[in-house]
Coordinates of C-alpha atoms and ligand atoms in Angstrom, one line a residue:
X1 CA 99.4 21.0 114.3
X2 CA 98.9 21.4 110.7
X3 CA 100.6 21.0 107.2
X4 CA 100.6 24.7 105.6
X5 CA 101.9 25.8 101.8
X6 CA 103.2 29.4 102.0
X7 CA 103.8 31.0 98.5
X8 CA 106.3 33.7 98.5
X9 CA 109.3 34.2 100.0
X10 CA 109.4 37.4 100.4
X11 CA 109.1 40.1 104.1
X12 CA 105.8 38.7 104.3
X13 CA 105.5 34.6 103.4
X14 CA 109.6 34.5 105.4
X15 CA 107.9 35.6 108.7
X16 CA 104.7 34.2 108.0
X17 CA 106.7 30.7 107.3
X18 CA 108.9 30.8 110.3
X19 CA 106.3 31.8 112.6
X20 CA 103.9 29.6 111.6
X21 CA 106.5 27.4 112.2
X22 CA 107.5 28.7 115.3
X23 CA 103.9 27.9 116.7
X24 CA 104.7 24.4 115.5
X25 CA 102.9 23.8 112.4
X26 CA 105.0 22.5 109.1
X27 CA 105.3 24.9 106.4
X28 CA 106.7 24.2 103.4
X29 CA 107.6 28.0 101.4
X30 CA 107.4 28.1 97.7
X31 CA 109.0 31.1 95.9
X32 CA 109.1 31.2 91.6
X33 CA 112.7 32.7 92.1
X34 CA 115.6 30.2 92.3
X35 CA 118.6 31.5 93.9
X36 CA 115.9 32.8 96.7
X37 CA 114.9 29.3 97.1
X38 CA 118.6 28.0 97.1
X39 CA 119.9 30.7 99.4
X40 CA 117.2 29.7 101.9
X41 CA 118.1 26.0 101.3
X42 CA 121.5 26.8 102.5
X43 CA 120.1 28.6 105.5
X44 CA 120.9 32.7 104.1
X45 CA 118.1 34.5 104.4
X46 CA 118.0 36.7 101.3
X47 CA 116.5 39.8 103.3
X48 CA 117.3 41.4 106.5
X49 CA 114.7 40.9 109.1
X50 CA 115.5 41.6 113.1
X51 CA 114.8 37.9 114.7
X52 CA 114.5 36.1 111.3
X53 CA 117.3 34.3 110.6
X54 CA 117.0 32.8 114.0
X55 CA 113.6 32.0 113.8
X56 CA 114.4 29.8 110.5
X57 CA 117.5 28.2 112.0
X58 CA 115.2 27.2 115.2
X59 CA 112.7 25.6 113.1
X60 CA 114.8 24.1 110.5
X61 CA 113.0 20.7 110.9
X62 CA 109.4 22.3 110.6
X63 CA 110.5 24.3 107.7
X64 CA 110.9 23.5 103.7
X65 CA 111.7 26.0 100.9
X66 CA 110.9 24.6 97.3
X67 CA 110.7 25.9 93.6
X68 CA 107.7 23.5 93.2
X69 CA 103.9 24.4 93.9
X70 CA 103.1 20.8 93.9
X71 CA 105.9 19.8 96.2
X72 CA 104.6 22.6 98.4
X73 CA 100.9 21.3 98.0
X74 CA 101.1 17.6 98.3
X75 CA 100.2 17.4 102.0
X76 CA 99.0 21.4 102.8
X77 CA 95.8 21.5 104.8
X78 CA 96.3 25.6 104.3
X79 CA 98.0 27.5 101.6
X80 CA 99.1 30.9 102.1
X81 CA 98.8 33.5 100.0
X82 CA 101.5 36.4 100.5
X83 CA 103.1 37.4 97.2
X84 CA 103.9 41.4 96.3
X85 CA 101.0 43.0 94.8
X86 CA 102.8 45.8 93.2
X87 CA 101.6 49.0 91.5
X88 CA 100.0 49.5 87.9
X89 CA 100.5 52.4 86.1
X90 CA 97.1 53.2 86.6
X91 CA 97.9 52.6 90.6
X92 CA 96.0 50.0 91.0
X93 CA 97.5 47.1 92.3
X94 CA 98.5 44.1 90.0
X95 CA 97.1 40.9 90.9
X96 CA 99.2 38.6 88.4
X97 CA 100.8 37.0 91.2
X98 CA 98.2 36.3 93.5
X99 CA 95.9 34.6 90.0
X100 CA 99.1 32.3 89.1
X101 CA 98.8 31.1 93.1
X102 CA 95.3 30.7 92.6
X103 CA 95.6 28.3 89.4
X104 CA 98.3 26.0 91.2
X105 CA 96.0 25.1 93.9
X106 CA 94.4 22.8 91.1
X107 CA 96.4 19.6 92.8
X108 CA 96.0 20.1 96.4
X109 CA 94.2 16.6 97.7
X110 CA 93.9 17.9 101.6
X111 CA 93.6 21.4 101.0
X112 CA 90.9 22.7 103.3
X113 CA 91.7 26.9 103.5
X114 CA 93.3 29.5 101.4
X115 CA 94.3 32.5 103.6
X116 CA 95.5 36.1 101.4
X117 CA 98.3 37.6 103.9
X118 CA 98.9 39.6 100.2
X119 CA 97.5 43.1 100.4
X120 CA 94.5 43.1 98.3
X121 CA 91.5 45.6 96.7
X122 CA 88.5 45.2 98.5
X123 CA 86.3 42.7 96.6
X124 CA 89.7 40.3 95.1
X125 CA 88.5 37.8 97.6
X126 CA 85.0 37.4 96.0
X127 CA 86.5 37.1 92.8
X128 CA 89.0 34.5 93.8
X129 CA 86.5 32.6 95.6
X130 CA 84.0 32.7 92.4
X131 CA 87.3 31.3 90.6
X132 CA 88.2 28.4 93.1
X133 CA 84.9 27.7 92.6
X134 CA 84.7 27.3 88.8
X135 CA 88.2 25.1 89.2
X136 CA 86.4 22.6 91.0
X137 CA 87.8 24.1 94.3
X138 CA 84.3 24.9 95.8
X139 CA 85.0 22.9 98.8
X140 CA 87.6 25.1 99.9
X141 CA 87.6 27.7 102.6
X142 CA 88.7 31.4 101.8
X143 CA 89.9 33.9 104.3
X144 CA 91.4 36.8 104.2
X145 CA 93.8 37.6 106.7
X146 CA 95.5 41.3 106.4
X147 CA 99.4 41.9 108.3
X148 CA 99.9 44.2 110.1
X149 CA 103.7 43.4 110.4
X150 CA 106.2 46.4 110.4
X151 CA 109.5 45.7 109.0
X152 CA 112.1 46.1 111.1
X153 CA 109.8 44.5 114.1
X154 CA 107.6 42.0 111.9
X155 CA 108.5 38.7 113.8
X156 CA 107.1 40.3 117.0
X157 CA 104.2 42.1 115.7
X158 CA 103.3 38.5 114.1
X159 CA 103.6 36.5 117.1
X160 CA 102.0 39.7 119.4
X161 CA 99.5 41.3 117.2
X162 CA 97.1 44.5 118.0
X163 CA 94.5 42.4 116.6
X164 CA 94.3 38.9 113.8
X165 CA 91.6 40.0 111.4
X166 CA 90.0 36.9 109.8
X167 CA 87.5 38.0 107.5
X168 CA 85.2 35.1 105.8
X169 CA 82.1 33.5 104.9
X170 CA 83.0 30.2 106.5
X171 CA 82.7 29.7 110.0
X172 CA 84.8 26.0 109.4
X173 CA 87.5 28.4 107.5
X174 CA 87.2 31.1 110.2
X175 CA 87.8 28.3 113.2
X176 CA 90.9 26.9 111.0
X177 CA 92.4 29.9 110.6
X178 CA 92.0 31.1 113.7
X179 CA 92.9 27.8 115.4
X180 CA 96.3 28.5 113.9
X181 CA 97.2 31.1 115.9
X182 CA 96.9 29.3 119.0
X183 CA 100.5 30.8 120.7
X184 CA 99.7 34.4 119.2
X185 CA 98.9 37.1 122.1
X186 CA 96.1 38.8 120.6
X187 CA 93.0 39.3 119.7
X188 CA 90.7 37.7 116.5
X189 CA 88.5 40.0 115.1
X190 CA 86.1 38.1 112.4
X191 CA 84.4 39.8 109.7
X192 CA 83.5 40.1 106.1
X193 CA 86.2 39.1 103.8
X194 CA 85.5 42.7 101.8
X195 CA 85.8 44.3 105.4
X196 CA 89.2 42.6 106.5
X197 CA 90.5 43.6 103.1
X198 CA 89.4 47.1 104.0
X199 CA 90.6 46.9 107.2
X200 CA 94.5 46.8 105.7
X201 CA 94.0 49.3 103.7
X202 CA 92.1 51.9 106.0
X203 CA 94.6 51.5 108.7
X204 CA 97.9 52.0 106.0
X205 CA 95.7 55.1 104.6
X206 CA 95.0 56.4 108.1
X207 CA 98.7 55.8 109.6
X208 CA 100.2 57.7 106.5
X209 CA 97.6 60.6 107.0
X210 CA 99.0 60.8 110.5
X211 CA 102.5 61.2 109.4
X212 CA 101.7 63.8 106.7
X213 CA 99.7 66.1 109.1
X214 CA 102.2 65.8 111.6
X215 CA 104.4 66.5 108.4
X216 CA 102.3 69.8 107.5
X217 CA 102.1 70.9 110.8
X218 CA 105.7 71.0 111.1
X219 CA 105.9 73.5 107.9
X220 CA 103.6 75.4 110.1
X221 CA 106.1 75.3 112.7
X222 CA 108.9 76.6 110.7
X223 CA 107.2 79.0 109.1
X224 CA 106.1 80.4 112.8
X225 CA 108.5 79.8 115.0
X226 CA 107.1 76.5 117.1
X227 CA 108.9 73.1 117.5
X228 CA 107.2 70.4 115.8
X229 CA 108.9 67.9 118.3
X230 CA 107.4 69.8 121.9
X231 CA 104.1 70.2 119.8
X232 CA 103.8 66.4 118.9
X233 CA 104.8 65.3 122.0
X234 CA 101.8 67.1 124.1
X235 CA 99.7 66.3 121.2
X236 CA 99.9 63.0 121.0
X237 CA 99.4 62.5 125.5
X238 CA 95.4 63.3 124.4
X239 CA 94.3 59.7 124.6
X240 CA 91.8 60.1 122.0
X241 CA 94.8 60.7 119.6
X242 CA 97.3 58.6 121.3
X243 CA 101.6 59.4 120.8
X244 CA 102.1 57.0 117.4
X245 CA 103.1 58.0 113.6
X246 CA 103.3 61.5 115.1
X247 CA 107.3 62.0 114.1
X248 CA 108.0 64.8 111.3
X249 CA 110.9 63.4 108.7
X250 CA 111.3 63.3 105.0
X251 CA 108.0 61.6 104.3
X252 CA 106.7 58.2 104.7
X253 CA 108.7 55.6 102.6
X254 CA 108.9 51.5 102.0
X255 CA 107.1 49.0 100.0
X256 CA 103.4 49.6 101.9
X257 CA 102.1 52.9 102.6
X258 CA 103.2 54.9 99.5
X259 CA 101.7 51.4 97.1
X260 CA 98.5 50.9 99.4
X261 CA 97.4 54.5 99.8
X262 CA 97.8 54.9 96.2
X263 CA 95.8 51.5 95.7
X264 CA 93.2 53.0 98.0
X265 CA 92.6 56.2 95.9
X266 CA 92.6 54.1 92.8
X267 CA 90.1 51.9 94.1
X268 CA 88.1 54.7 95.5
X269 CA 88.3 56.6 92.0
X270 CA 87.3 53.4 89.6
X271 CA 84.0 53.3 92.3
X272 CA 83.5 56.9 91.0
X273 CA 84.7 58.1 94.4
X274 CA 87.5 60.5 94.6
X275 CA 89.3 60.2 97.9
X276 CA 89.9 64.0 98.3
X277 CA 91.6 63.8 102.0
X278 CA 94.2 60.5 100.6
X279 CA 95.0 62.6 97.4
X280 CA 96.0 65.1 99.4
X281 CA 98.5 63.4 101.7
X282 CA 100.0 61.3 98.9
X283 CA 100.8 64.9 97.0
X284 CA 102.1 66.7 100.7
X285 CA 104.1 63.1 101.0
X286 CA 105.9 63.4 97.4
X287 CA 106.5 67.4 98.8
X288 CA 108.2 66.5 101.8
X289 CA 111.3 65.4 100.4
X290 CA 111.5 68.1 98.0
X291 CA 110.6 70.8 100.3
X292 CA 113.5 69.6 102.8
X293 CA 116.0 70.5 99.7
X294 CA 114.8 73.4 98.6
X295 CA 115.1 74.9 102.1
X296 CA 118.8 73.5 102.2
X297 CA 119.0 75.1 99.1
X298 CA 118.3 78.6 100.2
X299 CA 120.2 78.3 103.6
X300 CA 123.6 77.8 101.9
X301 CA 122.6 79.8 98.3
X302 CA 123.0 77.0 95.7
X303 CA 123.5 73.8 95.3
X304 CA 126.1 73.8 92.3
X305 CA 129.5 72.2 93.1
X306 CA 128.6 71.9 96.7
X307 CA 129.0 68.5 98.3
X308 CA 126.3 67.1 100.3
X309 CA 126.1 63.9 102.8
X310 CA 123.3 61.7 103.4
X311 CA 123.3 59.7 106.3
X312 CA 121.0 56.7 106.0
X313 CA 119.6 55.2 103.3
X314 CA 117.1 52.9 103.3
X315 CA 113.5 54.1 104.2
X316 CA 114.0 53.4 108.0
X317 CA 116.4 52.0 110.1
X318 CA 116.4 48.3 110.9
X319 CA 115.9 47.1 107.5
X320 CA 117.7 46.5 104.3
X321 CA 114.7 48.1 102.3
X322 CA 115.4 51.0 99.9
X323 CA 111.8 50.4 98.5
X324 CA 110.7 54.3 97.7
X325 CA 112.9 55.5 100.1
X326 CA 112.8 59.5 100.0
X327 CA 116.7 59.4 100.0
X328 CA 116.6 58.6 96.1
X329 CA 114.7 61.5 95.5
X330 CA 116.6 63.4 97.8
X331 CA 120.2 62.2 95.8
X332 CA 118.5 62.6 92.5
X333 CA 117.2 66.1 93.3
X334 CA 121.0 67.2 94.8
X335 CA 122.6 65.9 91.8
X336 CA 120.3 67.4 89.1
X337 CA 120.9 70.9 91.2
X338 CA 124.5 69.5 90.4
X339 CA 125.6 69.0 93.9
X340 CA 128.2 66.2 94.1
X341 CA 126.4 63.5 96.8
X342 CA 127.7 60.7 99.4
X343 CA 126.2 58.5 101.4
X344 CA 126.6 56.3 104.3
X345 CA 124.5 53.4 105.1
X346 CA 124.7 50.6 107.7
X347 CA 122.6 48.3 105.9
X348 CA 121.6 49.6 102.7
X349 CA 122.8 47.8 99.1
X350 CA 121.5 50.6 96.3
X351 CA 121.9 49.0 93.2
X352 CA 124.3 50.1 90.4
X353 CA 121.1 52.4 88.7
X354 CA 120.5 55.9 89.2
X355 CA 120.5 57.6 91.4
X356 CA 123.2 55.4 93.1
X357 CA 125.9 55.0 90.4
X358 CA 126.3 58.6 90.8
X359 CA 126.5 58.5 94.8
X360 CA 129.8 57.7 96.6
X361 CA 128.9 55.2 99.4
X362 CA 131.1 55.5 102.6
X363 CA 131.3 52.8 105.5
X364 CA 132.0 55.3 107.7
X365 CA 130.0 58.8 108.8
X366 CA 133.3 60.7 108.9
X367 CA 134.7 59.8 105.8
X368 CA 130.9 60.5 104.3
X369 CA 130.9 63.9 105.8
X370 CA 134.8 64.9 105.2
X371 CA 134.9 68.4 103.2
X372 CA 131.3 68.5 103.0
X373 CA 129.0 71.5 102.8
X374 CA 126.1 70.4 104.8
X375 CA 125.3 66.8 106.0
X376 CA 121.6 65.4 105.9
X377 CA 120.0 63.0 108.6
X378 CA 118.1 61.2 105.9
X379 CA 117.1 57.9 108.0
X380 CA 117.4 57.9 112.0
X381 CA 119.5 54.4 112.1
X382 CA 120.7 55.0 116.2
X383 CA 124.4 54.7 115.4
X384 CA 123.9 57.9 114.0
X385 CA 123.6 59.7 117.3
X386 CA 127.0 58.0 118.5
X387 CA 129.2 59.5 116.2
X388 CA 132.1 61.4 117.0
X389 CA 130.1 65.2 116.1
X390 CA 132.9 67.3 117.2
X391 CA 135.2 65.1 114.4
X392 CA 132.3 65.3 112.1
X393 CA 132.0 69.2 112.3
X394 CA 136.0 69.2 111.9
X395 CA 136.1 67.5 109.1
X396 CA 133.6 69.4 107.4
X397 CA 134.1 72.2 104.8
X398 CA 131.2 74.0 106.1
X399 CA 129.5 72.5 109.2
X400 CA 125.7 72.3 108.3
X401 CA 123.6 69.3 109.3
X402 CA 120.1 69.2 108.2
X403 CA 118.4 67.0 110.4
X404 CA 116.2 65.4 108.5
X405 CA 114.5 63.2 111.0
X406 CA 115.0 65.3 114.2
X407 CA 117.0 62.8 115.7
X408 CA 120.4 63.8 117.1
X409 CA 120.8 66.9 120.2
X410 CA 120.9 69.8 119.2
X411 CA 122.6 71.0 121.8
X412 CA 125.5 69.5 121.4
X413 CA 125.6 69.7 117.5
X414 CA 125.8 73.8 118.2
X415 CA 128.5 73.8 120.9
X416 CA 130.1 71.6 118.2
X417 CA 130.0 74.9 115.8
X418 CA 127.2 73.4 113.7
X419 CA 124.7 75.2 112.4
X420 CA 121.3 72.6 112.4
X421 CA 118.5 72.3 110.6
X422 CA 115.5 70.0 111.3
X423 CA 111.9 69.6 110.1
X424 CA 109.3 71.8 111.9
X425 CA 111.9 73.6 113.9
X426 CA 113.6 76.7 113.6
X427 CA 117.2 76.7 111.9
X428 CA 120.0 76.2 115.6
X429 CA 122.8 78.8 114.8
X430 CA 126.6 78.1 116.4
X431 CA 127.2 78.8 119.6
Ligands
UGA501 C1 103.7 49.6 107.5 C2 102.7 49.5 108.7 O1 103.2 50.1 109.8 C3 102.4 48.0 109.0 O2 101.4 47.9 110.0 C4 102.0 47.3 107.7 O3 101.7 45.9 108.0 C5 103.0 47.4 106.7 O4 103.2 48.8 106.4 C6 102.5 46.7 105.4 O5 101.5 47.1 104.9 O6 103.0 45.6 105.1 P1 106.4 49.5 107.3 O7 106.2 50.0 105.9 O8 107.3 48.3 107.5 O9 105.0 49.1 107.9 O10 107.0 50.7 108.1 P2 106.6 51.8 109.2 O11 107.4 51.6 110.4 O12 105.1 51.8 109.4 O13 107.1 53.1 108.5 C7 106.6 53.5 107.2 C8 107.2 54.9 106.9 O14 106.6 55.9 107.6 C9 108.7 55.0 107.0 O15 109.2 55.6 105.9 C10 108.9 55.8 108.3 O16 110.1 56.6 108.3 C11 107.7 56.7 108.2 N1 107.2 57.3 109.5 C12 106.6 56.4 110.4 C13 107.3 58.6 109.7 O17 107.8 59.4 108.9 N2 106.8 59.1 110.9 C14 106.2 58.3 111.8 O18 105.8 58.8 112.9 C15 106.2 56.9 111.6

């Protein structure tokens, strides 16, 4: 078992930390914020994460949270690299965080591997190993090591991965790395540190181009009569496309796929290649939400005065994470049409700037939807579907749900006397 350093406490270093963990290593966590590293002292875990806060309590004795890189590096064999790498303005993604790692590794006597968890542009790893090596760090392994992690299901995707991709020069650094996953049910896959950087981003780029065609197929579908849903479902039983990231919504949200497939193009542009098919999804992707409102728009002739419900919140369910989340474009775009907006949430905490401070938050569906002119599925969180429906379309002014994530029946909704909308499917009248 070894000693590991993980810096950053955020989605990524928390599961990497209590996993590793888990497996029985001893991780120390280093995070620059300080009520972070208090909170986790305490045993809160700042963030919501299925599994997580269990995880840490069960490995309390393997596990160390400090504001101090040295504290974190006296005795780590391995340090960890997963801090944010967020967008420029230029889209590329800003590396600050990852280079002020990269200097505090100066006083790290056992030190034998650094491993990037942080999503990187292809050819960082180079760069950070030519630095090590300038520090007087030469000795020390490099891999990088891509997640694959999905919030909402990250501490099982860690410990049961679809693959570990450990891309490095080193076969000592490769074995180490490896060797750490001992417990992990799946597959290693070791390549070149530029591929397994790739590798992150190819599979973000290609996961988000399966979302936006199903996306534009599903404007296909309204505008011809077919039912996205019946047509994804038989699509995706061809094995050579397979049934995943083929759901129609609002358009792919969170911290990774609308950052990385923006990093992608950038990269791909600044190499003098423009990434025609990625430009395309990112501008269908930033449609999506807008399109959604415009068509609610039409069906109930203006949006001035009307009040409008969203259901759900945060990019998708099981998570806390209101990272670009199409609802705040959705409740900035009702409000500048002058719509008056509430919203309901299980898990969400929007902060006090805009859109939100104009948005009155509910703790119940009901009183989000009472006098109401239309109610919109904006995030398919599964207590949604329990909800009294036949109270909901009582208490509505006008009852018209927009089902923004085709995720309740329909069925039922009509018998109710709603009238429903969806993505990809023609508009349900009352029965
Ligand atoms: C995504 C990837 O799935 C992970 O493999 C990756 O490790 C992670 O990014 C990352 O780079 O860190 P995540 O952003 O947590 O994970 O969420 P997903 O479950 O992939 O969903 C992303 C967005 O796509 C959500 O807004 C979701 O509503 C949307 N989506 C997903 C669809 O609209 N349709 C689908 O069929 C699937």
């Amino acid at each position: 078992m070894r000693n590991i350093a993980v810096f950053g406490a955020g989605y990524i270093g928390l599961v990497t930390g209590a996993c590793l963990a888990e497996l029985g290593h001893t991780v120390t966590v280093r995070d620059i914020q300080p009520h972070r590293v208090e909170s986790l002292r305490r045993g809160e875990v700042p963030i919501y994460e299925p599994g997580l806060s269990e995880l840490l309590a069960n490995n309390e004795d393997r596990l160390r949270f400090t504001l101090d890189a040295q504290e974190a590096l006296q005795h780590a064999e391995i340090a960890y690299v997963c801090v944010d790498t967020p967008p420029t303005p230029s889209g590329d993604a800003d590396l600050s965080r990852v280079w002020s790692v990269i200097d505090d590794l100066r006083n790290a006597p056992h030190l034998a591997a650094v491993v990037m968890k942080s999503t990187v542009p292809v050819g960082t790893g180079e760069q950070v190993q030519n630095a090590m090596t300038a520090a007087g760090l030469g000795h020390v392994g490099y891999a990088s090591n891509p997640e694959f992690t999905a919030e909402g299901k990250a501490v099982h995707d860690f410990l049961h991965p679809d693959r570990i991709v450990i891309g490095t020069a080193d076969p000592v650094a490769a074995e180490l790395v490896a060797s750490l996953h001992k417990g992990v049910d799946g597959p290693v896959q070791t390549m070149s540190i530029a591929s397994a950087e790739m590798v992150k981003l190819a599979s973000n780029a290609l996961l988000a181009t399966k979302i936006t065609f199903t996306n534009e197929i599903a404007a296909v579908c309204e505008a011809t009569g077919a039912d996205v849903e019946e047509v994804a479902a038989a699509v995706g039983m061809d094995h050579r496309l397979g049934p995943h990231f083929l759901k129609a919504g609002l358009g792919y949200g969170g911290s990774c796929f609308p950052k990385d497939s923006r990093a992608l193009r950038a990269m791909a542009s600044n190499s003098g290649y423009p990434f025609q098919l990625l430009s395309a999804v990112i501008e269908v992707n930033d449609l999506q939400p807008r399109r959604a409102i415009a068509r609610l728009k039409e069906q109930i002739g203006g949006l001035r005065g009307r009040r409008i419900a969203l259901l759900g919140l945060t990019f998708k369910p099981g998570t806390d994470d209101m990272r670009e989340a199409p609802s705040a474009i959705i409740a900035a775009r009702l409000l500048s049409e002058g719509a008056q907006v509430t919203g309901w949430d299980p898990m969400a905490h929007p902060g006090a700037e805009a859109p939100w401070d104009q948005v009155e938050r509910k703790s119940d569906v009901i009183d989000a939807v009472t006098d109401c002119d239309a109610a919109m599925v904006v995030t398919e969180w599964p207590e949604l579907v329990d909800v009294d429906w036949a109270k909901a379309a009582q208490a509505m002014k006008n009852p018209l749900l927009f089902d923004g994530r085709n995720l309740l029946n329909r069925q039922d909704l009509v018998r109710y006397g709603f009238t429903c909308m969806g993505v990809g499917r023609i508009t349900a009248l009352p029965k």
